[in-house]
Amino acid sequence: MAAREQRGRLIQRPRGGAVVGRTTSGGTVHLVVAGTNQKRTVCDDDVTHTSNSDHPLRHHRFTSAPPPTTITTTLTDDSAANLIDKTRTLNHLLEIHAAILRHGLHQNPILNFKLQRSYASLGHLDHSTSLFRRTHNPNVFFWTSIIHAHALHAAHHPHALSLYAQMLSNADAVRPNAFTLSSILKSCPIEPGRALHGHALKMGFICDVYVGTAVLDVYARAGDVVAARKVFDEMPERSLVCLTAMITCYAKNGGVDEARAVFDGVGERDVVCWNVMIDGYAQRGLPGEALGMFRRMLAAKVRPTEVTFLAVLSACAQIGALECGSVHVATALVDMYCKCGSLEDARMVFDGIKGKDVVAWNSMIVGYAMHGFSKDAMELFARMRKLGVWPTDITFIGVLSACSHAGLVTEGRNFFKSMKDEYQIGPKIEHYGCMVDLLGRAGLLDEAYELVKNMEMDPDLILWGTLLAACRLHGRYEMGKQIAEWLVRSGLANSGTCTLLSNIYAATGNWDGVAKMRTLMKDSGVQKEPGCSSIEVNNRVYEFLAGDMKHPKSKDIYVMLEELNMLLKAHGYTPQTDIVLHDIREEDKERVLGVHSEKLAIAFGLISTKPGTTIRIVKNLRVCVDCHTVTKLISKITDRKIILKYWPRNLESVLPKLIHRLSN
DNA sequence: ATAGGGTTAG
């Protein structure tokens, strides 16, 4: 045992210091020892041999963690190989190893090989090396495998080089091939790397795309862009990995533009390729470009990894927007994409999060629910529960509003009940809000009103507003009028209440009431925030107010609107003029409706983006019924996906702001 | 029968 340890040290640090280089002369490869510049031959005795009888594992019994598979007494070469391939834990591997020794199968080089690889891949290089050391005359496969195992971690690179040197100078002189070369190149700094490049050229290995890429990478790591490019240019074929190595080389050595040029020429990009480009921009201090790339990556349906998040985080940090950990950042991104209406992008980021916490689940569930993807929200909730993640009150906001959007009254009632009974989460006013919305939308206004009256807390204006909106939706004007007038009388009303009451008056033809409300709103100073719709085109955010003429393309926008109007009417659309709060002529009402800010934004989106592009509008106020109908029709007529999102300004969070900032 | 290349901090 002591002798083996001593030999181990000897191999790691040969006489004179670490092996860092070697030279080629006339096709013969010699080893150069650092510091001495002496040539040295590693003798065969450096390789330890052990026999089955003295193996420490022979009588090993494992008591902790039962093995996943029972090892039968009839272990064969094939079944043993099979077991090794399926092994995922060290304990199980040790168990199999012991069984192999007990059955005398340890002579089988394939089994030994597989064991050695398994130990290495499970992160136990020590076991792997010790097994390799006990192997008689390892062939080129064994050598390549053990060298590769050492090449995977920078800490073991000197040892990998030492092993390579031993392989060359062994009595049996195992000759390296392209596989061996590509493995050892990973461990090489520029100096032995350059020599190996020469060797690869001489032996014709340089034509191998793996070797070529590894050589390119050696120069890239050393910052020799010219040499790397030369290797790249002379390669007979270029894989995605090779292209990525070239992009990395440029990106890391101050040539983002050159990197981008190569990147643009890549046909099918994978996540690593995108990561390199995103990180390249982030490292060059171009966070806007980095985030733009990230968005493009998501658009290309490439799922981000934690490396992506790191680069994106770095870009965000440069803008000074984020100061939190990576699950949090990823969740913030999910949230951001949900709020911007990009549910697919949000989902892509969500799926990439390792170790999702309940906040991450909540963001995605609420995101789906808020955009009417009730089924997805419910499915995600079920999956979350299956994985044992305990819901919070926010989860139920998502679940309940999903029920509300889908009209699932019974399910909603059950969730509301289970929230208290099963999960011990006391409903907050927001949950009552969801229930009122659910019942209200379903026309069950009396039940909704009862719920509000029996709440353990005082209803707020949002809750009343929900109920009032439902009253208007189902024509329950009397109930709505009573509630709203009471709110106005008790001085609780806000602009929303007044607007709704005006709506109700207008709907019932009570123009005196409408006029009274207008005066009241003016006098009491309750002001309606002007409706404003924004749209992002070519990385710029454009804002529109109702009847806006300030946009340079206003003329085109209005021409487009007129054309749309014609088509809409041909599709049977009639403007819902009853929502207009002015006692004016019918055609004037139509005119007022026709220039609502979201319609202008949509028209602008249609004339300034390519056919088929999704149009995303964010509006600060709720979208009126007419605009909702029109938007759905326009989407159908123009065959465009249109996302019209209500997002109040005062609730705007950091990330949507970030997007706006980046866009300006 | 058994092996290989590209992305991660200031």
XYZ file of C-alpha atoms (C1' of nucleotides) in Angstrom:
674
model
C 0.000 0.000 0.000
C 2.770 2.378 0.992
C 4.680 1.482 -2.134
C 1.677 2.250 -4.266
C 1.216 5.614 -2.654
C 4.862 6.390 -3.171
C 4.609 5.461 -6.805
C 1.539 7.624 -7.110
C 3.478 10.605 -5.906
C 6.342 9.724 -8.152
C 4.085 9.746 -11.143
C 2.495 13.042 -10.220
C 5.817 14.751 -9.618
C 8.599 12.983 -11.524
C 12.241 13.674 -10.676
C 13.024 17.251 -11.478
C 9.487 18.603 -11.406
C 6.241 18.456 -13.271
C 6.192 17.280 -16.836
C 5.191 20.230 -18.911
C 6.523 19.565 -22.310
C 7.895 17.202 -24.803
C 9.610 17.418 -28.149
C 9.377 15.461 -31.299
C 12.408 14.470 -33.246
C 12.285 12.279 -36.271
C 8.940 10.849 -35.337
C 10.158 9.609 -31.969
C 8.581 11.280 -28.989
C 10.616 12.057 -25.913
C 9.635 13.457 -22.622
C 10.962 16.771 -21.418
C 11.068 17.298 -17.689
C 10.652 20.874 -16.552
C 13.670 22.485 -15.013
C 16.160 19.856 -16.097
C 15.572 19.668 -19.827
C 16.718 16.074 -19.543
C 15.165 13.302 -21.512
C 13.736 10.599 -19.375
C 12.112 7.295 -19.927
C 9.389 6.104 -17.606
C 10.120 2.473 -16.825
C 7.536 -0.247 -16.857
C 7.942 -0.646 -13.127
C 6.081 2.642 -12.626
C 2.896 0.817 -13.448
C 1.660 -1.153 -10.465
C 0.106 -4.541 -10.840
C -2.111 -6.173 -8.295
C -3.756 -9.524 -8.262
C -7.306 -10.467 -7.424
C -6.398 -12.136 -4.129
C -5.062 -9.036 -2.400
C -7.701 -6.660 -3.648
C -9.193 -4.647 -0.802
C -12.659 -4.810 -2.324
C -12.750 -8.596 -2.550
C -14.510 -9.127 0.744
C -16.241 -5.825 0.812
C -19.808 -5.669 2.050
C -21.743 -2.458 1.878
C -24.166 -1.676 4.602
C -25.196 1.877 3.798
C -27.591 2.725 0.963
C -28.957 -0.471 -0.564
C -27.850 -1.003 -4.158
C -30.510 -0.234 -6.753
C -30.085 -3.630 -8.380
C -29.627 -6.997 -6.731
C -26.425 -8.653 -7.838
C -27.263 -12.265 -8.574
C -24.892 -15.169 -8.150
C -24.884 -15.762 -11.876
C -23.012 -12.613 -12.839
C -21.689 -12.822 -16.398
C -19.482 -10.537 -18.439
C -22.526 -9.096 -20.206
C -24.705 -8.657 -17.158
C -21.822 -7.051 -15.263
C -21.186 -4.625 -18.134
C -24.865 -3.831 -18.139
C -24.887 -3.155 -14.414
C -21.887 -0.830 -14.632
C -23.521 1.155 -17.429
C -26.633 1.692 -15.343
C -24.823 2.678 -12.153
C -25.445 6.177 -10.846
C -23.849 6.059 -7.380
C -20.421 5.207 -6.024
C -21.825 2.757 -3.518
C -23.525 0.733 -6.171
C -20.444 0.787 -8.346
C -18.299 -0.459 -5.476
C -20.821 -3.226 -4.886
C -20.645 -4.282 -8.517
C -16.880 -4.036 -8.465
C -16.766 -6.339 -5.451
C -19.123 -8.786 -7.155
C -16.967 -8.771 -10.298
C -13.941 -9.677 -8.203
C -15.852 -12.391 -6.351
C -16.897 -13.914 -9.653
C -13.391 -13.744 -11.047
C -14.500 -11.500 -13.902
C -11.824 -8.907 -13.231
C -9.609 -10.278 -16.038
C -12.091 -8.993 -18.586
C -10.466 -5.810 -19.930
C -13.821 -4.399 -21.005
C -15.252 -4.682 -17.512
C -12.111 -3.111 -16.071
C -12.352 -0.388 -18.634
C -15.991 0.290 -17.829
C -15.315 0.321 -14.110
C -12.494 2.770 -14.567
C -14.692 5.071 -16.692
C -17.545 4.825 -14.253
C -15.373 5.767 -11.283
C -14.091 8.765 -13.211
C -17.508 9.899 -14.368
C -18.844 9.664 -10.824
C -16.085 12.034 -9.785
C -13.837 9.451 -8.119
C -10.642 9.887 -10.036
C -8.701 8.186 -7.235
C -10.547 4.884 -7.709
C -10.296 5.286 -11.451
C -6.527 5.839 -11.338
C -5.914 3.010 -8.927
C -7.801 0.619 -11.197
C -5.854 1.842 -14.193
C -2.629 1.281 -12.317
C -3.590 -2.301 -11.661
C -4.230 -2.951 -15.349
C -1.638 -4.956 -17.282
C -0.513 -3.355 -20.515
C -3.377 -0.923 -20.916
C -4.205 -0.388 -24.573
C -4.782 2.937 -26.292
C -8.440 2.961 -25.211
C -7.484 2.691 -21.563
C -4.790 5.312 -21.871
C -7.097 7.725 -23.681
C -9.809 7.217 -21.142
C -7.611 7.839 -18.093
C -5.953 10.830 -19.739
C -9.358 12.234 -20.613
C -10.542 11.746 -17.035
C -7.626 13.867 -15.843
C -8.093 16.417 -18.591
C -11.598 17.199 -17.343
C -10.349 19.117 -14.299
C -7.715 21.815 -14.432
C -6.248 20.601 -11.141
C -5.310 17.311 -12.792
C -3.897 18.706 -16.007
C -0.238 18.184 -15.011
C -1.052 14.593 -14.181
C -2.785 14.137 -17.527
C 0.383 15.316 -19.274
C 2.464 13.017 -17.131
C 0.245 10.073 -18.062
C 0.524 10.966 -21.729
C 4.299 11.023 -21.417
C 4.270 7.634 -19.715
C 2.114 6.201 -22.437
C 4.589 7.273 -25.096
C 7.629 6.009 -23.285
C 6.191 2.738 -22.036
C 8.019 -0.453 -22.947
C 5.018 -1.463 -25.036
C 4.998 1.987 -26.627
C 1.306 2.573 -27.094
C 0.890 4.975 -29.998
C -1.586 7.817 -29.571
C -4.357 8.294 -32.077
C -6.695 11.175 -32.834
C -8.804 10.344 -29.784
C -5.799 10.455 -27.461
C -4.598 13.683 -28.979
C -7.882 15.511 -28.645
C -8.033 14.419 -24.998
C -4.536 15.510 -24.037
C -4.824 18.820 -25.869
C -7.457 19.848 -23.376
C -4.804 19.784 -20.631
C -2.183 21.622 -22.628
C -0.911 25.114 -22.148
C 0.532 26.740 -25.249
C 3.933 25.133 -25.050
C 3.326 21.431 -25.170
C 0.264 22.364 -27.184
C 2.285 23.839 -30.012
C 4.500 20.732 -30.086
C 1.441 18.486 -30.156
C 0.053 20.588 -32.997
C 3.229 19.805 -34.940
C 2.843 16.185 -34.083
C -0.774 16.190 -35.179
C 0.230 17.741 -38.511
C 2.925 15.131 -39.068
C 0.664 12.221 -38.191
C -2.244 13.572 -40.195
C -4.454 13.871 -37.114
C -5.047 17.544 -37.785
C -7.621 16.618 -40.426
C -9.725 15.134 -37.646
C -12.316 17.739 -36.670
C -11.950 16.919 -32.948
C -8.185 17.328 -33.024
C -8.443 20.482 -35.107
C -10.901 21.985 -32.650
C -8.749 21.063 -29.662
C -5.663 22.616 -31.284
C -7.663 25.733 -32.137
C -8.716 25.868 -28.509
C -5.101 25.654 -27.296
C -4.248 28.792 -29.294
C -7.507 30.422 -28.258
C -6.705 29.892 -24.592
C -3.248 31.327 -25.129
C -4.779 34.375 -26.807
C -3.121 33.697 -30.153
C -6.011 34.703 -32.401
C -3.950 34.586 -35.570
C -2.744 31.020 -35.008
C -6.244 29.917 -34.020
C -7.730 31.459 -37.161
C -5.097 29.751 -39.272
C -6.008 26.355 -37.823
C -9.673 27.214 -38.352
C -9.136 28.233 -41.986
C -7.165 25.110 -42.758
C -9.660 22.686 -41.287
C -11.229 20.456 -43.940
C -14.557 20.410 -42.101
C -16.018 22.596 -39.373
C -18.499 21.385 -36.833
C -20.674 23.547 -34.607
C -18.218 22.907 -31.774
C -15.361 24.110 -33.916
C -17.246 27.262 -34.945
C -18.057 27.900 -31.299
C -14.397 27.520 -30.369
C -13.530 30.165 -32.975
C -16.264 32.484 -31.702
C -14.976 31.998 -28.164
C -11.459 32.779 -29.277
C -12.504 36.112 -30.769
C -14.874 36.980 -27.955
C -12.260 36.350 -25.283
C -9.590 38.285 -27.072
C -11.325 41.549 -27.753
C -12.898 40.744 -31.088
C -16.656 40.717 -30.474
C -17.359 41.905 -33.981
C -15.287 39.120 -35.533
C -16.972 36.717 -33.132
C -20.343 38.006 -34.290
C -19.346 37.584 -37.922
C -18.575 33.903 -37.345
C -21.683 33.538 -35.186
C -23.906 34.986 -37.921
C -22.590 32.365 -40.307
C -23.600 29.477 -38.072
C -26.664 27.645 -39.300
C -27.968 25.602 -36.384
C -26.847 27.116 -33.077
C -27.039 25.276 -29.817
C -27.122 26.660 -26.309
C -23.318 26.764 -25.930
C -22.967 28.758 -29.114
C -25.545 31.303 -27.902
C -23.966 31.403 -24.451
C -20.579 32.259 -25.884
C -21.985 35.124 -27.913
C -24.144 36.484 -25.088
C -21.280 36.260 -22.637
C -18.942 37.822 -25.177
C -21.126 40.907 -25.331
C -21.617 40.994 -21.573
C -17.855 40.774 -21.000
C -17.189 43.516 -23.536
C -19.461 45.818 -21.591
C -22.303 45.675 -24.094
C -25.212 44.566 -21.896
C -27.834 45.766 -24.359
C -26.402 43.567 -27.099
C -26.119 40.670 -24.660
C -29.773 40.905 -23.647
C -30.842 41.404 -27.241
C -29.026 38.166 -28.095
C -30.680 36.444 -25.162
C -34.077 37.431 -26.471
C -33.148 36.161 -29.909
C -31.983 32.914 -28.381
C -35.346 32.405 -26.711
C -37.091 33.332 -29.934
C -35.025 30.616 -31.612
C -36.477 28.157 -29.067
C -33.134 27.356 -27.505
C -33.536 26.605 -23.824
C -31.162 28.586 -21.612
C -28.895 26.978 -19.048
C -27.378 28.372 -15.888
C -24.429 29.550 -17.966
C -26.863 31.649 -19.968
C -28.324 33.056 -16.780
C -24.891 33.944 -15.546
C -24.123 35.931 -18.659
C -27.559 37.562 -18.599
C -27.109 38.337 -14.924
C -23.773 39.905 -15.681
C -25.429 42.038 -18.348
C -28.210 43.001 -15.961
C -25.694 43.836 -13.260
C -23.986 46.264 -15.614
C -27.249 48.071 -15.969
C -27.540 48.012 -12.187
C -30.910 46.394 -12.107
C -30.334 43.201 -10.195
C -28.631 42.164 -7.019
C -29.833 38.657 -6.358
C -28.969 35.026 -6.794
C -29.469 32.964 -9.914
C -32.776 31.220 -9.153
C -34.083 34.625 -8.200
C -32.770 36.164 -11.373
C -34.249 33.399 -13.469
C -37.556 33.853 -11.685
C -37.383 37.572 -12.296
C -36.898 36.782 -15.957
C -39.899 34.440 -15.927
C -41.879 37.202 -14.312
C -40.659 39.731 -16.828
C -41.504 37.573 -19.825
C -44.939 36.822 -18.367
C -45.634 40.491 -17.826
C -44.544 41.265 -21.347
C -46.894 38.575 -22.600
C -44.165 36.226 -23.858
C -45.460 33.130 -22.130
C -43.389 30.805 -24.285
C -40.178 32.620 -23.449
C -41.165 32.643 -19.801
C -41.798 28.911 -19.909
C -38.480 28.291 -21.599
C -36.656 30.146 -18.839
C -38.811 28.456 -16.205
C -37.988 24.983 -17.500
C -34.309 25.837 -17.375
C -34.347 26.718 -13.672
C -32.611 24.158 -11.514
C -34.037 23.831 -8.027
C -37.225 25.797 -8.641
C -38.622 27.233 -5.454
C -42.254 28.059 -4.835
C -41.668 31.620 -6.034
C -40.577 30.318 -9.410
C -43.651 28.083 -9.647
C -45.880 30.946 -8.568
C -44.491 33.280 -11.211
C -45.204 30.847 -13.988
C -48.624 29.792 -12.686
C -49.727 33.386 -12.150
C -48.274 34.299 -15.541
C -50.361 31.667 -17.287
C -53.451 32.579 -15.298
C -53.181 36.300 -16.017
C -52.975 35.627 -19.722
C -55.903 33.267 -19.792
C -53.881 30.066 -20.183
C -55.950 28.434 -17.495
C -55.222 24.876 -18.512
C -51.465 25.439 -18.378
C -51.771 27.126 -15.010
C -53.780 24.228 -13.573
C -51.440 21.644 -15.061
C -48.454 23.399 -13.580
C -50.157 23.569 -10.201
C -50.788 19.822 -10.334
C -47.150 19.158 -11.266
C -45.926 21.399 -8.517
C -48.032 19.549 -5.953
C -46.821 16.202 -7.292
C -43.249 17.327 -6.719
C -44.148 18.146 -3.145
C -43.816 21.918 -3.398
C -46.143 23.508 -0.847
C -48.273 26.316 -2.286
C -48.483 29.821 -0.871
C -51.248 32.413 -0.964
C -49.820 33.678 -4.265
C -50.194 30.232 -5.796
C -53.900 30.440 -5.098
C -54.153 33.838 -6.713
C -52.934 32.101 -9.849
C -55.103 29.026 -9.480
C -58.251 30.983 -8.660
C -57.833 33.465 -11.470
C -57.176 30.561 -13.836
C -60.547 29.135 -12.794
C -62.075 32.535 -13.228
C -60.793 32.963 -16.793
C -61.906 29.462 -17.728
C -65.298 29.816 -16.077
C -64.600 26.858 -13.796
C -66.957 27.834 -11.002
C -67.099 24.513 -9.164
C -63.327 23.998 -9.316
C -62.781 27.544 -8.118
C -65.083 27.039 -5.142
C -63.224 23.812 -4.306
C -59.794 25.433 -4.518
C -60.982 28.291 -2.356
C -62.153 25.759 0.213
C -59.040 23.576 0.027
C -56.882 26.627 0.443
C -58.236 27.031 3.975
C -58.952 23.411 4.876
C -56.073 21.573 3.254
C -53.298 24.123 3.156
C -54.193 26.303 6.151
C -53.845 29.479 4.095
C -56.258 32.175 5.217
C -57.793 33.923 2.194
C -56.721 37.520 1.739
C -58.806 40.186 0.099
C -57.169 39.335 -3.240
C -58.519 35.804 -3.009
C -61.984 37.152 -2.367
C -61.368 39.336 -5.383
C -60.681 36.261 -7.487
C -63.831 34.589 -6.195
C -65.950 37.676 -6.852
C -64.500 37.821 -10.338
C -65.135 34.114 -10.867
C -68.726 34.274 -9.656
C -69.321 37.647 -11.279
C -68.120 36.550 -14.697
C -70.315 33.485 -14.425
C -73.300 35.757 -13.741
C -73.696 34.560 -10.158
C -73.877 38.104 -8.866
C -76.001 37.471 -5.838
C -73.605 34.821 -4.597
C -70.704 37.188 -5.230
C -72.396 39.983 -3.324
C -73.116 37.641 -0.414
C -69.454 36.640 -0.328
C -68.393 40.295 -0.150
C -70.864 41.035 2.626
C -69.703 38.066 4.700
C -65.965 38.687 4.391
C -63.962 38.964 7.610
C -62.324 42.166 6.339
C -63.595 45.386 4.774
C -63.929 45.243 1.008
C -61.681 47.676 -0.841
C -62.307 49.574 -4.035
C -60.661 46.943 -6.193
C -63.108 44.378 -4.896
C -66.089 46.694 -5.380
C -64.776 47.501 -8.812
C -64.695 43.813 -9.691
C -68.267 43.402 -8.573
C -69.369 46.540 -10.434
C -67.674 45.391 -13.634
C -69.558 42.097 -13.364
C -72.811 43.986 -12.822
C -72.246 45.918 -16.010
C -71.167 42.817 -17.912
C -74.386 40.994 -17.053
C -76.650 44.020 -17.258
C -77.362 44.008 -13.540
C -77.565 47.795 -13.642
C -79.767 48.185 -10.598
C -77.407 46.309 -8.322
C -74.388 48.118 -9.790
C -76.068 51.489 -9.466
C -76.922 50.903 -5.813
C -73.430 49.850 -4.879
C -71.671 52.586 -6.866
C -73.969 55.358 -5.672
C -73.465 54.209 -2.121
C -69.681 54.331 -2.651
C -69.941 57.860 -4.052
C -72.195 58.985 -1.198
C -69.828 57.624 1.442
C -66.906 59.330 -0.243
C -65.135 56.069 -0.971
C -65.391 56.232 -4.740
C -62.342 56.637 -6.893
C -62.094 57.456 -10.564
C -62.713 53.799 -11.415
C -65.965 53.732 -9.470
C -67.092 56.979 -11.062
C -66.240 55.709 -14.515
C -68.155 52.505 -13.921
C -71.135 54.378 -12.589
C -70.969 56.623 -15.633
C -70.876 53.502 -17.752
C -73.967 52.180 -16.077
C -75.764 55.515 -16.484
C -74.764 55.659 -20.126
C -75.941 52.117 -20.713
C -79.336 52.905 -19.258
C -79.603 56.186 -21.141
C -79.346 58.260 -17.990
C -77.378 61.164 -19.506
C -78.160 63.433 -16.578
C -76.345 60.940 -14.400
C -73.401 60.860 -16.797
C -73.159 64.651 -16.749
C -73.421 64.708 -12.950
C -70.616 62.191 -12.694
C -68.429 64.186 -15.028
C -68.922 67.304 -12.917
C -68.293 65.340 -9.753
C -65.070 63.857 -11.128
C -63.867 67.282 -12.221
C -64.744 68.978 -8.931
C -63.439 66.315 -6.600
C -60.208 66.128 -8.508
C -60.530 62.410 -9.194
C -58.836 62.181 -12.494
C -58.738 59.470 -14.998
C -55.231 58.556 -15.953
C -55.080 58.841 -19.737
C -55.061 55.504 -21.516
C -51.671 54.807 -22.991
C -50.577 51.847 -25.099
C -46.978 51.014 -25.812
C -45.443 48.755 -28.410
C -41.875 47.717 -29.012
C -40.601 47.861 -32.578
C -36.946 47.444 -33.526
C -35.788 47.767 -29.945
C -37.697 51.005 -29.410
C -40.812 51.538 -27.336
C -43.514 53.715 -28.923
C -46.325 55.116 -26.825
C -49.763 56.113 -28.043
C -52.538 58.095 -26.369
C -56.112 58.035 -27.655
C -56.389 60.050 -30.857
C -52.627 60.572 -30.854
C -51.266 62.407 -33.924
C -47.725 62.929 -32.657
C -46.182 59.859 -34.223
C -44.246 60.650 -37.435
C -46.094 57.866 -39.187
C -49.510 59.031 -37.986
C -50.825 59.360 -41.512
C -49.985 55.761 -42.352
C -51.384 54.619 -39.036
C -54.755 56.236 -39.661
C -54.890 54.937 -43.218
C -54.250 51.464 -41.835
C -56.998 51.957 -39.230
C -59.507 52.948 -41.884
C -58.650 49.944 -43.962
C -58.985 47.723 -40.917
C -62.337 49.278 -40.080
C -63.610 48.401 -43.499
C -62.479 44.803 -43.149
C -63.859 44.598 -39.625
C -67.297 45.704 -40.751
C -67.140 43.170 -43.557
C -66.594 40.571 -40.840
C -69.753 41.641 -39.086
C -68.253 43.948 -36.500
C -70.409 46.661 -34.984
C -68.750 49.204 -32.697
C -69.896 48.927 -29.076
C -70.778 52.562 -28.759
C -72.710 52.079 -25.511
C -69.486 52.304 -23.561
C -68.799 55.843 -24.717
C -69.498 58.245 -21.886
C -70.572 61.179 -23.960
C -74.048 62.050 -25.095
C -73.008 62.488 -28.662
C -74.108 61.306 -32.073
C -73.637 57.619 -32.855
C -71.052 58.267 -35.570
C -69.050 60.478 -33.234
C -69.081 57.721 -30.664
C -67.644 55.407 -33.310
C -64.941 57.945 -34.024
C -64.052 58.188 -30.345
C -63.885 54.435 -30.035
C -61.906 54.002 -33.211
C -58.883 55.934 -32.006
C -58.389 54.280 -28.637
C -54.704 54.074 -27.903
C -54.439 50.295 -28.299
C -55.947 50.470 -31.777
C -53.346 53.044 -32.809
C -50.572 50.902 -31.382
C -51.845 47.814 -33.189
C -52.119 49.691 -36.488
C -48.572 50.938 -36.023
C -47.428 47.410 -35.224
C -49.055 46.124 -38.402
C -47.382 48.666 -40.680
C -43.952 48.437 -39.094
C -43.357 44.720 -38.584
C -43.064 41.812 -40.970
C -46.187 39.705 -41.607
C -46.570 36.988 -39.021
C -44.652 38.836 -36.306
C -46.347 38.784 -32.930
C -47.617 42.194 -31.846
C -47.273 42.924 -28.148
C -49.076 45.891 -26.658
C -48.879 46.963 -23.046
C -51.635 49.245 -21.789
C -51.810 51.145 -18.505
C -55.599 50.914 -18.217
C -57.985 48.052 -18.704
C -58.825 47.319 -22.283
C -62.379 48.245 -23.203
C -64.828 45.667 -24.566
C -64.757 47.182 -28.021
C -60.972 47.116 -28.266
C -60.971 43.554 -27.036
C -63.399 42.473 -29.757
C -61.577 44.457 -32.411
C -58.201 43.055 -31.416
C -59.445 39.490 -31.688
C -60.894 40.217 -35.115
C -57.770 41.988 -36.357
C -55.729 39.045 -35.229
C -57.952 36.753 -37.260
C -58.044 38.971 -40.352
C -54.319 39.706 -40.469
C -53.251 36.278 -39.204
C -51.159 37.838 -36.462
C -50.733 36.869 -32.878
C -51.639 39.951 -30.845
C -50.946 40.151 -27.131
C -52.742 43.005 -25.468
C -51.631 43.272 -21.879
C -53.069 45.401 -19.135
C -50.269 46.499 -16.892
C -50.848 49.417 -14.519
C -47.952 51.823 -14.345
C -47.632 51.936 -10.594
C -47.133 48.185 -10.502
C -44.343 48.188 -13.011
C -41.459 46.199 -11.616
C -37.749 46.410 -12.229
C -37.424 44.146 -15.218
C -40.043 45.578 -17.549
C -38.401 48.913 -16.804
C -35.132 47.372 -17.759
C -36.532 46.355 -21.106
C -37.794 49.865 -21.715
C -34.466 51.321 -20.742
C -32.626 48.981 -23.037
C -34.939 49.873 -25.834
C -34.327 53.583 -25.646
C -16.671 -4.455 -27.699
C -14.117 -0.016 -25.115
C -12.278 6.663 -26.432
C -12.277 12.565 -28.163
C -13.446 18.819 -29.270
C -16.668 24.404 -27.768
C -19.738 28.280 -22.869
C -19.289 29.918 -16.109
C -16.720 35.662 -11.199
C -13.618 40.929 -10.256
